PDB file of C-alpha atoms in Angstrom:
ATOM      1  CA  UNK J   1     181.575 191.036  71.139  1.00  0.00           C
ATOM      2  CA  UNK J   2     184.858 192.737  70.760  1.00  0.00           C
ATOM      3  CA  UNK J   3     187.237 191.456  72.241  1.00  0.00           C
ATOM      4  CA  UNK J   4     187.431 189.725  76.284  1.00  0.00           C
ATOM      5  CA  UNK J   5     188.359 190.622  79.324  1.00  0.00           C
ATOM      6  CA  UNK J   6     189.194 188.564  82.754  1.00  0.00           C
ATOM      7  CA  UNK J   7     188.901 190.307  86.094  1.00  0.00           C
ATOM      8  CA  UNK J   8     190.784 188.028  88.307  1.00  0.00           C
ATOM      9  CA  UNK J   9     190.899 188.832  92.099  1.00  0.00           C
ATOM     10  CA  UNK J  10     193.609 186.620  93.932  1.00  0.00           C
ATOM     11  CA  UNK J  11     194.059 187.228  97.673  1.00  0.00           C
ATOM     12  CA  UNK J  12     196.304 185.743 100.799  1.00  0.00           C
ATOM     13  CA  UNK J  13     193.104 185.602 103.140  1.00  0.00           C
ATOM     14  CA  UNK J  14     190.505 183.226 102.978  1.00  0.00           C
ATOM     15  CA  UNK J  15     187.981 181.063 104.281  1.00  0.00           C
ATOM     16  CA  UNK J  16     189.177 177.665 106.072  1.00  0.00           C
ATOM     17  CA  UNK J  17     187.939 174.803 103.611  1.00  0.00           C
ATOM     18  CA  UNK J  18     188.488 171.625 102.591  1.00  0.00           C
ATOM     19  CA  UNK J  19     189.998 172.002  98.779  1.00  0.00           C
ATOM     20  CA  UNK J  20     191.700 169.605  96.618  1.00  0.00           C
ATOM     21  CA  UNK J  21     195.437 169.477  96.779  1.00  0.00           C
ATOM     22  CA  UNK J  22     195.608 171.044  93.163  1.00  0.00           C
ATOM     23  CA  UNK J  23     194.105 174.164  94.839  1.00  0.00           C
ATOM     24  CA  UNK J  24     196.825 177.471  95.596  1.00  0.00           C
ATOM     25  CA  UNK J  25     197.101 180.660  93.915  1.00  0.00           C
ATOM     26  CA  UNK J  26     199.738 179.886  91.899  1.00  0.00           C
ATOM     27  CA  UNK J  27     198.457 176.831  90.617  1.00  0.00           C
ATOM     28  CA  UNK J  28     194.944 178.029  89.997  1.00  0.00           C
ATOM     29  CA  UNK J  29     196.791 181.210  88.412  1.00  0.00           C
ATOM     30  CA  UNK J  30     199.245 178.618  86.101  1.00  0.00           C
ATOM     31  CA  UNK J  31     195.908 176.863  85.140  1.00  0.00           C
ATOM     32  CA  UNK J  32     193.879 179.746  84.208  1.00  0.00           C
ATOM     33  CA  UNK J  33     196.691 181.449  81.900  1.00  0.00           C
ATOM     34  CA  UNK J  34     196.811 178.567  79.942  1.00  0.00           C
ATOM     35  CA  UNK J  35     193.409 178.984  78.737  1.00  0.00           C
ATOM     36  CA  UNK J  36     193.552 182.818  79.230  1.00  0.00           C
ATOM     37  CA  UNK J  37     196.363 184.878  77.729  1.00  0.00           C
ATOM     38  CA  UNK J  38     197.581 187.225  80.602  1.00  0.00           C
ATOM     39  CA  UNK J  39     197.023 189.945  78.297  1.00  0.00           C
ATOM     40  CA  UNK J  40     193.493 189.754  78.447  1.00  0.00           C
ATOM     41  CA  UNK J  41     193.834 189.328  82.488  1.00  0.00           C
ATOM     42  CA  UNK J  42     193.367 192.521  84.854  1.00  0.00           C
ATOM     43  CA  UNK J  43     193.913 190.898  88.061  1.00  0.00           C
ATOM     44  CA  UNK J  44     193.006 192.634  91.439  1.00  0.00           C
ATOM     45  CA  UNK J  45     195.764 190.793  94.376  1.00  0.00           C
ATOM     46  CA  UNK J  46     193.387 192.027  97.584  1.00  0.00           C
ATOM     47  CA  UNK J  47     195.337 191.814 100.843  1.00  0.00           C
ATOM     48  CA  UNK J  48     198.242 189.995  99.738  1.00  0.00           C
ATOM     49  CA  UNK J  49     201.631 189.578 100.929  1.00  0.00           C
ATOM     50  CA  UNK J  50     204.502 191.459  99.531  1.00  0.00           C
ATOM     51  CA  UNK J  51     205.984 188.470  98.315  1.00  0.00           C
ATOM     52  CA  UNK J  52     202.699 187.238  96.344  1.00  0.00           C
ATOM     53  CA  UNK J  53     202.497 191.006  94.816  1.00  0.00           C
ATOM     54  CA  UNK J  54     206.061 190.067  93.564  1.00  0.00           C
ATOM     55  CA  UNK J  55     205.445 187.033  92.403  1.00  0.00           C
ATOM     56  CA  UNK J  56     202.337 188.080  90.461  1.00  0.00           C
ATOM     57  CA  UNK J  57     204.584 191.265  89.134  1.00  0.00           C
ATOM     58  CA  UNK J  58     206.344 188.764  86.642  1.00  0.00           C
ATOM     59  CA  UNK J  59     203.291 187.895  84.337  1.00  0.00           C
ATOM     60  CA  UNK J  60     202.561 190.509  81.154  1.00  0.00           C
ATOM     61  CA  UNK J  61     198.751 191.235  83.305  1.00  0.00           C
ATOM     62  CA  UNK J  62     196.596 193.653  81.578  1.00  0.00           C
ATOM     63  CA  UNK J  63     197.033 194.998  84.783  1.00  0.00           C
ATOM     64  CA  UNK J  64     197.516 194.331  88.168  1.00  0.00           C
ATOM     65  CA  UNK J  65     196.449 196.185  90.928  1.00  0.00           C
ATOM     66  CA  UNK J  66     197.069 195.696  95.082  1.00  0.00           C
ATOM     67  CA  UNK J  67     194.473 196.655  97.009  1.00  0.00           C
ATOM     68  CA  UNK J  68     192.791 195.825 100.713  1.00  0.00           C
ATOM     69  CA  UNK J  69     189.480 195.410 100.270  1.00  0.00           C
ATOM     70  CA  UNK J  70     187.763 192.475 101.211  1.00  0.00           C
ATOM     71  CA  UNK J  71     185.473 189.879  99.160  1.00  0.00           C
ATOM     72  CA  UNK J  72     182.438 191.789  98.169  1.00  0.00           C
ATOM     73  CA  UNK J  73     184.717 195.177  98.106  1.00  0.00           C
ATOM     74  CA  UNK J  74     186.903 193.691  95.707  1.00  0.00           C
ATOM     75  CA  UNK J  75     184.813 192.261  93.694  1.00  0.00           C
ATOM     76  CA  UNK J  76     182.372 195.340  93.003  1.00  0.00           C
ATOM     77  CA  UNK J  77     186.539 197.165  92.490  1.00  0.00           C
ATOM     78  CA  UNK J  78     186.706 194.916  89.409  1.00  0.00           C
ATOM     79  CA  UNK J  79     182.924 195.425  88.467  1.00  0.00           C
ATOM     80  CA  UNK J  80     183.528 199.367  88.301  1.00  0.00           C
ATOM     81  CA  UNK J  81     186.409 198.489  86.430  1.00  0.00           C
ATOM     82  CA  UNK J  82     184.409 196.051  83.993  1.00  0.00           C
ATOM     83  CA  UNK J  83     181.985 199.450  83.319  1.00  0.00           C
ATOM     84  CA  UNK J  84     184.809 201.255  81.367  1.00  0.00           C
ATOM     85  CA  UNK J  85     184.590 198.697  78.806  1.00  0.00           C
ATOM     86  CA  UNK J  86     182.763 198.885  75.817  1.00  0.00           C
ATOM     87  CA  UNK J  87     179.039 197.701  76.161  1.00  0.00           C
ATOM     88  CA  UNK J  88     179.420 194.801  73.397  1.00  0.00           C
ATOM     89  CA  UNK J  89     182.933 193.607  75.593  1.00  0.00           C
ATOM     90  CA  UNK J  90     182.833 190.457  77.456  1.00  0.00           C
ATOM     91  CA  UNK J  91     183.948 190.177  81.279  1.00  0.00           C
ATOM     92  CA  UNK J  92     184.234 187.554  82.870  1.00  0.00           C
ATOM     93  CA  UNK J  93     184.727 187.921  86.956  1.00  0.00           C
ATOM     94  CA  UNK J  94     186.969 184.980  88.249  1.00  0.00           C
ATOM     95  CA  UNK J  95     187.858 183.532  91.790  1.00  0.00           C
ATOM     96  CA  UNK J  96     191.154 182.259  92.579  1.00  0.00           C
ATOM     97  CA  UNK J  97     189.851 178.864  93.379  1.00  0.00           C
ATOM     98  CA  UNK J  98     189.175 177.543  90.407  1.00  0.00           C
ATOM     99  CA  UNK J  99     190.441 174.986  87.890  1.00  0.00           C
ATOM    100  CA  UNK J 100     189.530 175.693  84.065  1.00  0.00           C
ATOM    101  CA  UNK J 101     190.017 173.130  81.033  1.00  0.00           C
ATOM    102  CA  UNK J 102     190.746 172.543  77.434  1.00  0.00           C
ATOM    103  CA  UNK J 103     187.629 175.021  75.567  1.00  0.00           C
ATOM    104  CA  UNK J 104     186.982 177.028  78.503  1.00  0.00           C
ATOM    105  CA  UNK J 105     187.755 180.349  76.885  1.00  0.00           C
ATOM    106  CA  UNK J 106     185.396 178.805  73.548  1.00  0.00           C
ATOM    107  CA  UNK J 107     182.650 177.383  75.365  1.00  0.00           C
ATOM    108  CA  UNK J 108     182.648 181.040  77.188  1.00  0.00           C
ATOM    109  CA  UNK J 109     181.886 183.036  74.130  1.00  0.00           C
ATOM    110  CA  UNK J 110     179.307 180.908  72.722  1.00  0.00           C
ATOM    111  CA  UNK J 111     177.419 180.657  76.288  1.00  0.00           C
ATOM    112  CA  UNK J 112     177.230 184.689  76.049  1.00  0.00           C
ATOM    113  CA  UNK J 113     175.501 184.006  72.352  1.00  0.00           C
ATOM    114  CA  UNK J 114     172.627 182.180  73.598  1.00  0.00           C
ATOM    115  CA  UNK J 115     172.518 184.058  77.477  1.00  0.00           C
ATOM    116  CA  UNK J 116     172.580 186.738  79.487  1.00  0.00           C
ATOM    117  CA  UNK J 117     175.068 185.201  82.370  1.00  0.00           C
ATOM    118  CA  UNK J 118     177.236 182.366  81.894  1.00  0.00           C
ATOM    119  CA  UNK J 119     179.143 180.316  84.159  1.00  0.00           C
ATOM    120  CA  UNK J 120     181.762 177.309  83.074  1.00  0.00           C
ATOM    121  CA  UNK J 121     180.874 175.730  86.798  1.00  0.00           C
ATOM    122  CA  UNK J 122     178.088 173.199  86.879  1.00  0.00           C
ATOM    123  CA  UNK J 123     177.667 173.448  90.468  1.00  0.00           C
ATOM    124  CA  UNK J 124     176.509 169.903  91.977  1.00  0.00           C
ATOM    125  CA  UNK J 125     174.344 171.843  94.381  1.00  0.00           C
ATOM    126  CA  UNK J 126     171.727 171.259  90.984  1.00  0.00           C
ATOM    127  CA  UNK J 127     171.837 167.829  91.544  1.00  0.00           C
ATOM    128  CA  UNK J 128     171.098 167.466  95.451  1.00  0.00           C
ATOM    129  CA  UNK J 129     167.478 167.833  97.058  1.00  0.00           C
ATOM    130  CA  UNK J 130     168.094 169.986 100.370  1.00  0.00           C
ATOM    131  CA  UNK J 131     170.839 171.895  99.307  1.00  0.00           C
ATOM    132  CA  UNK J 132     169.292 174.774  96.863  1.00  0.00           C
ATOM    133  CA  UNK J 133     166.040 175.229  97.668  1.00  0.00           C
ATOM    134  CA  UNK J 134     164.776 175.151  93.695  1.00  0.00           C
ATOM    135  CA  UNK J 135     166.038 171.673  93.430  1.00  0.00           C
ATOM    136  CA  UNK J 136     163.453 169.060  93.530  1.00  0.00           C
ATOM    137  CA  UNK J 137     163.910 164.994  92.858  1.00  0.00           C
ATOM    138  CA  UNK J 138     167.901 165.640  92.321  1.00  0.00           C
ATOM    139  CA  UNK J 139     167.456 169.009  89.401  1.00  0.00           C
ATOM    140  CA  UNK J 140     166.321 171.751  88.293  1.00  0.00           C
ATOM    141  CA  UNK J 141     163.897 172.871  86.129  1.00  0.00           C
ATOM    142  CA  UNK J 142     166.368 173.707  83.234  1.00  0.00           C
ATOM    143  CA  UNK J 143     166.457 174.648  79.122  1.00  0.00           C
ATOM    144  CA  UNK J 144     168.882 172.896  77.385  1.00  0.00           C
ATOM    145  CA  UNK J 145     170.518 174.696  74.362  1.00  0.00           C
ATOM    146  CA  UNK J 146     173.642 173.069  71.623  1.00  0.00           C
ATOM    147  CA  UNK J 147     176.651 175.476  70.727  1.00  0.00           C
ATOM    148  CA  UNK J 148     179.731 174.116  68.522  1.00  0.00           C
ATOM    149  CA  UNK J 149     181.636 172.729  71.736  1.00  0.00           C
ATOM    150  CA  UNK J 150     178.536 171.361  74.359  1.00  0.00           C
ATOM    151  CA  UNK J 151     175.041 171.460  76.045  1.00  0.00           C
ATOM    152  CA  UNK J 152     174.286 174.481  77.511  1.00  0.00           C
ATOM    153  CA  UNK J 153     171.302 174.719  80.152  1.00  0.00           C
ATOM    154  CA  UNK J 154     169.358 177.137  81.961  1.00  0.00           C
ATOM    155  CA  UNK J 155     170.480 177.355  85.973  1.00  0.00           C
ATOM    156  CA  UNK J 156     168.858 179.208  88.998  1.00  0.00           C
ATOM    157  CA  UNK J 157     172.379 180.677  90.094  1.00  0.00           C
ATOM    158  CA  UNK J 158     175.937 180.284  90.490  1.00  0.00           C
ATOM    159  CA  UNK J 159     179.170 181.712  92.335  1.00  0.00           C
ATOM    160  CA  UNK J 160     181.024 184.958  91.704  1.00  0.00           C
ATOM    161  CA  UNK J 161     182.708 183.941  89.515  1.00  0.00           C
ATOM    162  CA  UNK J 162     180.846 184.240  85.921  1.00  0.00           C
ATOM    163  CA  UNK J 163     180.890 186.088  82.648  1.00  0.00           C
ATOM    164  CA  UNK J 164     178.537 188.580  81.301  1.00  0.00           C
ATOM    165  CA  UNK J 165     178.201 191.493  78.241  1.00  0.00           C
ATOM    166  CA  UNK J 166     179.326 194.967  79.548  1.00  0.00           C
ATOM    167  CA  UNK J 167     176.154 196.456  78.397  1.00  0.00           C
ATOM    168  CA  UNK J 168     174.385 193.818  80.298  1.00  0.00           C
ATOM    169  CA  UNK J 169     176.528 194.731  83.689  1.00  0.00           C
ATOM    170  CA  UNK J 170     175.576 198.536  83.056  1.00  0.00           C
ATOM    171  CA  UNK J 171     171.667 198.017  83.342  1.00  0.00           C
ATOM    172  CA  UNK J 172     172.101 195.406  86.099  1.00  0.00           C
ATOM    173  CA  UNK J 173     174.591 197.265  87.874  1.00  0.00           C
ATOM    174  CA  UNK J 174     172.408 198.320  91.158  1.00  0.00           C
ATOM    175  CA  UNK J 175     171.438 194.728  91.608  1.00  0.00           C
ATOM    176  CA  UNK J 176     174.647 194.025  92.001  1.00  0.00           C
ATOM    177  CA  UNK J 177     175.599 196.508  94.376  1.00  0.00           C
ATOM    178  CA  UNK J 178     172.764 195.486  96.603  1.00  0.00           C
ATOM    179  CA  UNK J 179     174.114 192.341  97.116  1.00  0.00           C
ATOM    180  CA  UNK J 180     178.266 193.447  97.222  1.00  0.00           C
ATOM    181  CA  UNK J 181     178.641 196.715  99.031  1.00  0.00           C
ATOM    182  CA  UNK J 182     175.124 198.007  99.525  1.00  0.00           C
ATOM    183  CA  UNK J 183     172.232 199.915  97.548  1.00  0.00           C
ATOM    184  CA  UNK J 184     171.827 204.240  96.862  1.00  0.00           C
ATOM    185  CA  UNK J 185     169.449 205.418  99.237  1.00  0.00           C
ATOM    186  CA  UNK J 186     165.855 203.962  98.525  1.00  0.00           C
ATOM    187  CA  UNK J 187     166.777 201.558  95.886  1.00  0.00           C
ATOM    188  CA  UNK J 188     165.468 198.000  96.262  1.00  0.00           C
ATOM    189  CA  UNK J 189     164.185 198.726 100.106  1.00  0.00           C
ATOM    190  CA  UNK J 190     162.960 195.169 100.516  1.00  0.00           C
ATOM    191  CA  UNK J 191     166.543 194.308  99.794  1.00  0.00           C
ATOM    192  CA  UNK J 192     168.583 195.804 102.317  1.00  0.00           C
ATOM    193  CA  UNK J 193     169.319 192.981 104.629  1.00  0.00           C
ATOM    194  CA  UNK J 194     171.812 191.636 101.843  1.00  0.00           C
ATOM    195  CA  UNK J 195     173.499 195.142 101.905  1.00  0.00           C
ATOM    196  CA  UNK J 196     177.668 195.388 103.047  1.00  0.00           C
ATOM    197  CA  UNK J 197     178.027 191.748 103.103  1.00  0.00           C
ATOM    198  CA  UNK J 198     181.520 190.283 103.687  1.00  0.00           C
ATOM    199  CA  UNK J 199     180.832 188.154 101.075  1.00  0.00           C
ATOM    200  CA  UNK J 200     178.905 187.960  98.196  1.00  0.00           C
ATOM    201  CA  UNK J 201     175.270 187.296  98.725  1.00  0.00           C
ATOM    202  CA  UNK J 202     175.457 185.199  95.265  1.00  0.00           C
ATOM    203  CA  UNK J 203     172.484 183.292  95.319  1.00  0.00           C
ATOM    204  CA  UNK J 204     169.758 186.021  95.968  1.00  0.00           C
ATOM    205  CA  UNK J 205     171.997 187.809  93.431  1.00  0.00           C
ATOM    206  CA  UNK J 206     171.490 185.647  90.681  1.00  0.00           C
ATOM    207  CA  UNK J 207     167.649 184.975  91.589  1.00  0.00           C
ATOM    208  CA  UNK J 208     167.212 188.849  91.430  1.00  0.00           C
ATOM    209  CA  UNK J 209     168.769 189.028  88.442  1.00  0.00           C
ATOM    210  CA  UNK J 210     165.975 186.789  87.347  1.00  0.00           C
ATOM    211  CA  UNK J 211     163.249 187.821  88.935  1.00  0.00           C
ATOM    212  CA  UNK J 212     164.307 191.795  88.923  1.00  0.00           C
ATOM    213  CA  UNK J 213     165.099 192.111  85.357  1.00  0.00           C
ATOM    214  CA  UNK J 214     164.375 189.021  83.548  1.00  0.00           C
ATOM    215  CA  UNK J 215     168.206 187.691  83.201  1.00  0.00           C
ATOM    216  CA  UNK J 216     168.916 184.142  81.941  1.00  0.00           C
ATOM    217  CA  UNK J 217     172.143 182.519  83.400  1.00  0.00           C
ATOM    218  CA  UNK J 218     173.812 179.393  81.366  1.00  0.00           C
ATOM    219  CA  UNK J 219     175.702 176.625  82.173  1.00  0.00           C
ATOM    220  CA  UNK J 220     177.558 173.966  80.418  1.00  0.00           C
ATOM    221  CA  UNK J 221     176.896 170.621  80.696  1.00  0.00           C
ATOM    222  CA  UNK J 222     179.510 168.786  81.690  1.00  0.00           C
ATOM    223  CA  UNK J 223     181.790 172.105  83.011  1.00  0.00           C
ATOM    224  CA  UNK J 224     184.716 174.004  81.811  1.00  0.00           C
ATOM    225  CA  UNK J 225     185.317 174.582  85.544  1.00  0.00           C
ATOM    226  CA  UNK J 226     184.976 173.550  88.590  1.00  0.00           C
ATOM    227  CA  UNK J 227     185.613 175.201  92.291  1.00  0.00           C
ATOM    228  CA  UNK J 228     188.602 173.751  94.205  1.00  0.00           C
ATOM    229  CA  UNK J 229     186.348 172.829  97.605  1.00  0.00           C
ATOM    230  CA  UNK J 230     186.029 169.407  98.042  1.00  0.00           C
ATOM    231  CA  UNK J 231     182.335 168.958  98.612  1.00  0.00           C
ATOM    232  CA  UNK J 232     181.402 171.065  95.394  1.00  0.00           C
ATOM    233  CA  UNK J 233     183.807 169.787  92.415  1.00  0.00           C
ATOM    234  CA  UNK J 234     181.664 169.782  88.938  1.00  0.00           C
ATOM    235  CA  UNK J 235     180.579 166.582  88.044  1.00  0.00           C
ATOM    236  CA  UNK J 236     182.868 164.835  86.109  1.00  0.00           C
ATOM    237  CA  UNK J 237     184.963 167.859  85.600  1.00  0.00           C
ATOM    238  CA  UNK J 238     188.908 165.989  87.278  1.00  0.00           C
ATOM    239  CA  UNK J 239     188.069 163.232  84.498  1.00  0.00           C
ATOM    240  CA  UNK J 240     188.586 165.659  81.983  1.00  0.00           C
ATOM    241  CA  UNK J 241     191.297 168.216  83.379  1.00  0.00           C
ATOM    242  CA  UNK J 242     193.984 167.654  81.226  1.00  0.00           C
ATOM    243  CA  UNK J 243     197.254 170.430  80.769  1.00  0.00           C
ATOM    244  CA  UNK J 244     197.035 171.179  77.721  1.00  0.00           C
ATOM    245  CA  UNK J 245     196.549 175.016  76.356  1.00  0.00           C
ATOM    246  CA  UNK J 246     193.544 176.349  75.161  1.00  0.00           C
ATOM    247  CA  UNK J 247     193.862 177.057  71.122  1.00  0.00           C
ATOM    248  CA  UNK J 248     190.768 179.220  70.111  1.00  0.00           C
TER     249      UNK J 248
END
């Protein structure tokens, strides 16, 4: 790969949910850059005050773009955006709820050696009967693989936020707009019910990506992230959060 890029959509609106106290856009911002050089951030601020556009004005962003979109319309803006990259370029597509730490931007590159899709969130939905409906006895049927910084293993899905090759997005890019902002006439029929969603639909997503075009999807065990709700932070993952800048 190339070189990396982030695609980091930030927004004002949101769902209502319970999120640890460490959890705002400027903190979850401060956190990311200091594992992510703002150079290599293009950051999309959807429906955000004039104040917040200011604010996110003083960082040296790849670039930084205001727009009023919505979830799934923003995200497949920074997906279109991802395609004008070079096919061997990493993205990676990232929330503005999350918390990253020490190795995330390592552990990223070496996932994309040894998978198609890689997420730094090891979401504890894995590791609950009732919850995702491929769970069974507390896990998932799973391939563990070793890079220089952790266990990797295989996982049925994850959120939108995730990393991927540019080539990769290319072929796989009408899967994704199935479950974002709709299909081209008579593409994936069978799928249409997941069409103009508000949000993400990301778990058929991922298990399409699977079942549609044979995709593997990687995550690291413990994470390099975790999602600021309450009721879904990686396990182990606060132990470890330390403030301390990334170095590779």
């Amino acid at each position: 790969m190339s070189q990396l890029r982030v695609f980091y959509r930030l927004s004002d609106k949101g769902e209502k949910k319970e999120k640890l106290p460490q959890i705002s856009n400027r903190a979850c911002l401060e956190n990311f850059m200091t594992h992510f050089p703002p150079n290599q951030i293009a950051v999309i601020a959807d429906n955000v005050s004039d104040e917040t556009f200011a604010w996110l004005g003083t960082y040296p962003f790849a670039s930084l773009k205001r727009t009023a979109l919505g979830n799934s319309a923003s995200f497949w803006e920074s997906f279109c955006d991802a395609l004008a990259l070079a096919d061997d370029c990493a993205a990676y597509f990232v929330e503005n709820d999350y918390l990253h730490r020490t190795g995330a931007r390592a552990a990223l590159l070496e996932g994309l050696q040894i998978a198609d899709y890689v997420t730094l969130y090891d979401h504890p939905d894995k590791y609950v009967d009732g919850i995702n409906p491929l769970v069974r006895r507390g896990g998932e049927v799973s391939r563990v693989n070793l890079t220089a910084s952790c266990h990797w293993k295989t996982t049925n899905s994850t959120t939108m936020t995730f990393a991927a090759r540019v080539g990769t997005l290319r072929k796989d890019r009408l899967i994704f707009r199935n479950f974002t902002v709709g299909t081209l006439p008579g593409y994936f029929p069978g799928l249409r019910r997941f069409q103009r969603k508000r949000v993400p639909g990301d778990y058929p997503l991922f298990r399409a990506l699977a079942r549609l075009s044979g995709r593997t999807l990687s995550s690291p065990i413990p994470a390099y992230s975790t999602h600021g709700e309450t009721a879904y932070i990686a396990p182990f993952f606060m132990d470890m959060l330390e403030g301390s800048p990334d170095r590779a």
